[in-house]
């Protein structure tokens, strides 16, 4: 597989992986992936100096993540965690941007988690 086709495959994976508006760029995996691709391919499709085996390994791993390979291979028995919060509540608790009911003031992570747990127990 040539460098140009690997670059196109990375671009296809990046199109499938959205950037989360609620996360800061330093914590968002989509931003991290885009930065990693620009590091691997500094001249875009014309880049020729990289490890082909490492690049192929990354492509296979990212493709499995994007296609929910492991989610489908190992299905969860429940949509809730040990705490009783579902995935959406945990995502909002870990998000950097304040939610619709939160004030703009800085709220600690523990406060966000406590708020999420209170809403699940009520």
JSON list of C-alpha atoms in Angstrom, two decimals:
[
{"chain": "A", "resi": 1, "resn": "UNK", "atom": "CA", "xyz": [0.00, 0.00, 0.00]},
{"chain": "A", "resi": 2, "resn": "UNK", "atom": "CA", "xyz": [1.49, 3.35, -1.03]},
{"chain": "A", "resi": 3, "resn": "UNK", "atom": "CA", "xyz": [1.73, 6.43, 1.15]},
{"chain": "A", "resi": 4, "resn": "UNK", "atom": "CA", "xyz": [-1.04, 8.18, -0.78]},
{"chain": "A", "resi": 5, "resn": "UNK", "atom": "CA", "xyz": [-3.51, 5.35, -0.21]},
{"chain": "A", "resi": 6, "resn": "UNK", "atom": "CA", "xyz": [-2.61, 5.19, 3.50]},
{"chain": "A", "resi": 7, "resn": "UNK", "atom": "CA", "xyz": [-3.16, 8.95, 3.75]},
{"chain": "A", "resi": 8, "resn": "UNK", "atom": "CA", "xyz": [-6.57, 8.63, 2.07]},
{"chain": "A", "resi": 9, "resn": "UNK", "atom": "CA", "xyz": [-7.51, 5.82, 4.48]},
{"chain": "A", "resi": 10, "resn": "UNK", "atom": "CA", "xyz": [-6.54, 8.01, 7.45]},
{"chain": "A", "resi": 11, "resn": "UNK", "atom": "CA", "xyz": [-8.63, 10.85, 6.02]},
{"chain": "A", "resi": 12, "resn": "UNK", "atom": "CA", "xyz": [-11.64, 8.51, 5.71]},
{"chain": "A", "resi": 13, "resn": "UNK", "atom": "CA", "xyz": [-11.24, 7.49, 9.36]},
{"chain": "A", "resi": 14, "resn": "UNK", "atom": "CA", "xyz": [-10.96, 11.14, 10.43]},
{"chain": "A", "resi": 15, "resn": "UNK", "atom": "CA", "xyz": [-14.23, 11.91, 8.63]},
{"chain": "A", "resi": 16, "resn": "UNK", "atom": "CA", "xyz": [-15.92, 9.21, 10.73]},
{"chain": "A", "resi": 17, "resn": "UNK", "atom": "CA", "xyz": [-14.44, 10.50, 14.00]},
{"chain": "A", "resi": 18, "resn": "UNK", "atom": "CA", "xyz": [-16.10, 13.79, 15.01]},
{"chain": "A", "resi": 19, "resn": "UNK", "atom": "CA", "xyz": [-14.57, 16.52, 17.13]},
{"chain": "A", "resi": 20, "resn": "UNK", "atom": "CA", "xyz": [-16.50, 16.86, 20.42]},
{"chain": "A", "resi": 21, "resn": "UNK", "atom": "CA", "xyz": [-17.56, 20.47, 20.95]},
{"chain": "A", "resi": 22, "resn": "UNK", "atom": "CA", "xyz": [-17.99, 19.88, 24.70]},
{"chain": "A", "resi": 23, "resn": "UNK", "atom": "CA", "xyz": [-14.37, 18.84, 25.22]},
{"chain": "A", "resi": 24, "resn": "UNK", "atom": "CA", "xyz": [-11.35, 21.10, 25.26]},
{"chain": "A", "resi": 25, "resn": "UNK", "atom": "CA", "xyz": [-8.99, 20.47, 22.32]},
{"chain": "A", "resi": 26, "resn": "UNK", "atom": "CA", "xyz": [-6.36, 19.09, 24.69]},
{"chain": "A", "resi": 27, "resn": "UNK", "atom": "CA", "xyz": [-8.74, 16.31, 25.84]},
{"chain": "A", "resi": 28, "resn": "UNK", "atom": "CA", "xyz": [-10.60, 15.48, 22.63]},
{"chain": "A", "resi": 29, "resn": "UNK", "atom": "CA", "xyz": [-9.59, 12.26, 20.85]},
{"chain": "A", "resi": 30, "resn": "UNK", "atom": "CA", "xyz": [-10.71, 13.56, 17.44]},
{"chain": "A", "resi": 31, "resn": "UNK", "atom": "CA", "xyz": [-8.33, 16.52, 17.73]},
{"chain": "A", "resi": 32, "resn": "UNK", "atom": "CA", "xyz": [-5.56, 14.18, 18.89]},
{"chain": "A", "resi": 33, "resn": "UNK", "atom": "CA", "xyz": [-6.09, 11.96, 15.83]},
{"chain": "A", "resi": 34, "resn": "UNK", "atom": "CA", "xyz": [-5.96, 14.92, 13.47]},
{"chain": "A", "resi": 35, "resn": "UNK", "atom": "CA", "xyz": [-2.72, 16.12, 15.04]},
{"chain": "A", "resi": 36, "resn": "UNK", "atom": "CA", "xyz": [-1.25, 12.60, 14.82]},
{"chain": "A", "resi": 37, "resn": "UNK", "atom": "CA", "xyz": [-2.08, 12.35, 11.12]},
{"chain": "A", "resi": 38, "resn": "UNK", "atom": "CA", "xyz": [-0.44, 15.72, 10.41]},
{"chain": "A", "resi": 39, "resn": "UNK", "atom": "CA", "xyz": [2.62, 14.48, 12.30]},
{"chain": "A", "resi": 40, "resn": "UNK", "atom": "CA", "xyz": [2.73, 11.19, 10.34]},
{"chain": "A", "resi": 41, "resn": "UNK", "atom": "CA", "xyz": [2.09, 12.89, 7.00]},
{"chain": "A", "resi": 42, "resn": "UNK", "atom": "CA", "xyz": [3.71, 16.35, 7.08]},
{"chain": "A", "resi": 43, "resn": "UNK", "atom": "CA", "xyz": [3.45, 16.75, 3.28]},
{"chain": "A", "resi": 44, "resn": "UNK", "atom": "CA", "xyz": [0.07, 15.06, 3.04]},
{"chain": "A", "resi": 45, "resn": "UNK", "atom": "CA", "xyz": [-0.17, 12.28, 0.46]},
{"chain": "A", "resi": 46, "resn": "UNK", "atom": "CA", "xyz": [3.35, 13.05, -0.80]},
{"chain": "A", "resi": 47, "resn": "UNK", "atom": "CA", "xyz": [5.04, 11.94, 2.44]},
{"chain": "A", "resi": 48, "resn": "UNK", "atom": "CA", "xyz": [7.46, 9.08, 1.93]},
{"chain": "A", "resi": 49, "resn": "UNK", "atom": "CA", "xyz": [9.40, 8.78, 5.21]},
{"chain": "A", "resi": 50, "resn": "UNK", "atom": "CA", "xyz": [7.39, 6.77, 7.74]},
{"chain": "A", "resi": 51, "resn": "UNK", "atom": "CA", "xyz": [7.19, 3.26, 9.10]},
{"chain": "A", "resi": 52, "resn": "UNK", "atom": "CA", "xyz": [4.79, 1.31, 6.91]},
{"chain": "A", "resi": 53, "resn": "UNK", "atom": "CA", "xyz": [4.19, -1.42, 9.49]},
{"chain": "A", "resi": 54, "resn": "UNK", "atom": "CA", "xyz": [3.45, 1.12, 12.24]},
{"chain": "A", "resi": 55, "resn": "UNK", "atom": "CA", "xyz": [1.13, 3.02, 9.91]},
{"chain": "A", "resi": 56, "resn": "UNK", "atom": "CA", "xyz": [-0.74, -0.16, 8.93]},
{"chain": "A", "resi": 57, "resn": "UNK", "atom": "CA", "xyz": [-1.07, -1.16, 12.59]},
{"chain": "A", "resi": 58, "resn": "UNK", "atom": "CA", "xyz": [-2.55, 2.26, 13.42]},
{"chain": "A", "resi": 59, "resn": "UNK", "atom": "CA", "xyz": [-4.96, 2.04, 10.49]},
{"chain": "A", "resi": 60, "resn": "UNK", "atom": "CA", "xyz": [-6.27, -1.36, 11.56]},
{"chain": "A", "resi": 61, "resn": "UNK", "atom": "CA", "xyz": [-6.67, -0.23, 15.17]},
{"chain": "A", "resi": 62, "resn": "UNK", "atom": "CA", "xyz": [-8.47, 2.99, 14.28]},
{"chain": "A", "resi": 63, "resn": "UNK", "atom": "CA", "xyz": [-10.69, 1.20, 11.78]},
{"chain": "A", "resi": 64, "resn": "UNK", "atom": "CA", "xyz": [-11.74, -1.24, 14.51]},
{"chain": "A", "resi": 65, "resn": "UNK", "atom": "CA", "xyz": [-12.52, 1.64, 16.86]},
{"chain": "A", "resi": 66, "resn": "UNK", "atom": "CA", "xyz": [-14.53, 3.51, 14.24]},
{"chain": "A", "resi": 67, "resn": "UNK", "atom": "CA", "xyz": [-16.54, 0.45, 13.23]},
{"chain": "A", "resi": 68, "resn": "UNK", "atom": "CA", "xyz": [-17.36, -0.42, 16.87]},
{"chain": "A", "resi": 69, "resn": "UNK", "atom": "CA", "xyz": [-15.67, -3.78, 16.42]},
{"chain": "A", "resi": 70, "resn": "UNK", "atom": "CA", "xyz": [-15.06, -4.29, 20.13]},
{"chain": "A", "resi": 71, "resn": "UNK", "atom": "CA", "xyz": [-18.44, -2.89, 21.14]},
{"chain": "A", "resi": 72, "resn": "UNK", "atom": "CA", "xyz": [-20.11, -5.50, 18.94]},
{"chain": "A", "resi": 73, "resn": "UNK", "atom": "CA", "xyz": [-17.70, -8.30, 19.84]},
{"chain": "A", "resi": 74, "resn": "UNK", "atom": "CA", "xyz": [-18.12, -7.76, 23.60]},
{"chain": "A", "resi": 75, "resn": "UNK", "atom": "CA", "xyz": [-21.65, -6.38, 24.11]},
{"chain": "A", "resi": 76, "resn": "UNK", "atom": "CA", "xyz": [-22.48, -4.84, 27.45]},
{"chain": "A", "resi": 77, "resn": "UNK", "atom": "CA", "xyz": [-25.09, -6.49, 29.59]},
{"chain": "A", "resi": 78, "resn": "UNK", "atom": "CA", "xyz": [-26.33, -3.16, 30.88]},
{"chain": "A", "resi": 79, "resn": "UNK", "atom": "CA", "xyz": [-26.36, 0.43, 29.66]},
{"chain": "A", "resi": 80, "resn": "UNK", "atom": "CA", "xyz": [-25.59, 1.67, 33.17]},
{"chain": "A", "resi": 81, "resn": "UNK", "atom": "CA", "xyz": [-22.34, 1.76, 35.09]},
{"chain": "A", "resi": 82, "resn": "UNK", "atom": "CA", "xyz": [-21.63, 0.75, 38.67]},
{"chain": "A", "resi": 83, "resn": "UNK", "atom": "CA", "xyz": [-22.67, 4.22, 39.78]},
{"chain": "A", "resi": 84, "resn": "UNK", "atom": "CA", "xyz": [-26.08, 3.94, 38.12]},
{"chain": "A", "resi": 85, "resn": "UNK", "atom": "CA", "xyz": [-25.32, 6.70, 35.62]},
{"chain": "A", "resi": 86, "resn": "UNK", "atom": "CA", "xyz": [-25.72, 5.99, 31.93]},
{"chain": "A", "resi": 87, "resn": "UNK", "atom": "CA", "xyz": [-23.15, 6.84, 29.25]},
{"chain": "A", "resi": 88, "resn": "UNK", "atom": "CA", "xyz": [-24.72, 10.20, 28.37]},
{"chain": "A", "resi": 89, "resn": "UNK", "atom": "CA", "xyz": [-24.72, 11.37, 32.00]},
{"chain": "A", "resi": 90, "resn": "UNK", "atom": "CA", "xyz": [-21.09, 10.35, 32.42]},
{"chain": "A", "resi": 91, "resn": "UNK", "atom": "CA", "xyz": [-20.15, 12.07, 29.17]},
{"chain": "A", "resi": 92, "resn": "UNK", "atom": "CA", "xyz": [-21.77, 15.30, 30.33]},
{"chain": "A", "resi": 93, "resn": "UNK", "atom": "CA", "xyz": [-20.06, 15.01, 33.73]},
{"chain": "A", "resi": 94, "resn": "UNK", "atom": "CA", "xyz": [-16.67, 14.73, 32.04]},
{"chain": "A", "resi": 95, "resn": "UNK", "atom": "CA", "xyz": [-17.32, 17.46, 29.46]},
{"chain": "A", "resi": 96, "resn": "UNK", "atom": "CA", "xyz": [-15.46, 20.73, 29.83]},
{"chain": "A", "resi": 97, "resn": "UNK", "atom": "CA", "xyz": [-18.27, 23.01, 28.64]},
{"chain": "A", "resi": 98, "resn": "UNK", "atom": "CA", "xyz": [-21.10, 23.71, 31.08]},
{"chain": "A", "resi": 99, "resn": "UNK", "atom": "CA", "xyz": [-24.34, 21.93, 30.31]},
{"chain": "A", "resi": 100, "resn": "UNK", "atom": "CA", "xyz": [-27.70, 23.66, 29.91]},
{"chain": "A", "resi": 101, "resn": "UNK", "atom": "CA", "xyz": [-28.52, 23.53, 33.64]},
{"chain": "A", "resi": 102, "resn": "UNK", "atom": "CA", "xyz": [-25.01, 24.38, 34.86]},
{"chain": "A", "resi": 103, "resn": "UNK", "atom": "CA", "xyz": [-23.76, 27.91, 35.47]},
{"chain": "A", "resi": 104, "resn": "UNK", "atom": "CA", "xyz": [-20.73, 29.18, 33.59]},
{"chain": "A", "resi": 105, "resn": "UNK", "atom": "CA", "xyz": [-18.61, 29.11, 36.77]},
{"chain": "A", "resi": 106, "resn": "UNK", "atom": "CA", "xyz": [-15.91, 26.47, 37.06]},
{"chain": "A", "resi": 107, "resn": "UNK", "atom": "CA", "xyz": [-17.27, 23.30, 38.61]},
{"chain": "A", "resi": 108, "resn": "UNK", "atom": "CA", "xyz": [-14.95, 20.60, 39.84]},
{"chain": "A", "resi": 109, "resn": "UNK", "atom": "CA", "xyz": [-15.09, 17.11, 38.38]},
{"chain": "A", "resi": 110, "resn": "UNK", "atom": "CA", "xyz": [-16.29, 15.69, 41.68]},
{"chain": "A", "resi": 111, "resn": "UNK", "atom": "CA", "xyz": [-19.19, 18.17, 41.77]},
{"chain": "A", "resi": 112, "resn": "UNK", "atom": "CA", "xyz": [-20.18, 17.18, 38.23]},
{"chain": "A", "resi": 113, "resn": "UNK", "atom": "CA", "xyz": [-20.13, 13.50, 39.17]},
{"chain": "A", "resi": 114, "resn": "UNK", "atom": "CA", "xyz": [-22.12, 14.14, 42.35]},
{"chain": "A", "resi": 115, "resn": "UNK", "atom": "CA", "xyz": [-24.73, 16.05, 40.34]},
{"chain": "A", "resi": 116, "resn": "UNK", "atom": "CA", "xyz": [-24.97, 13.20, 37.83]},
{"chain": "A", "resi": 117, "resn": "UNK", "atom": "CA", "xyz": [-25.42, 10.66, 40.62]},
{"chain": "A", "resi": 118, "resn": "UNK", "atom": "CA", "xyz": [-28.06, 12.72, 42.38]},
{"chain": "A", "resi": 119, "resn": "UNK", "atom": "CA", "xyz": [-30.15, 12.83, 39.21]},
{"chain": "A", "resi": 120, "resn": "UNK", "atom": "CA", "xyz": [-29.97, 9.04, 38.81]},
{"chain": "A", "resi": 121, "resn": "UNK", "atom": "CA", "xyz": [-31.04, 8.30, 42.38]},
{"chain": "A", "resi": 122, "resn": "UNK", "atom": "CA", "xyz": [-34.01, 10.65, 42.35]}
]
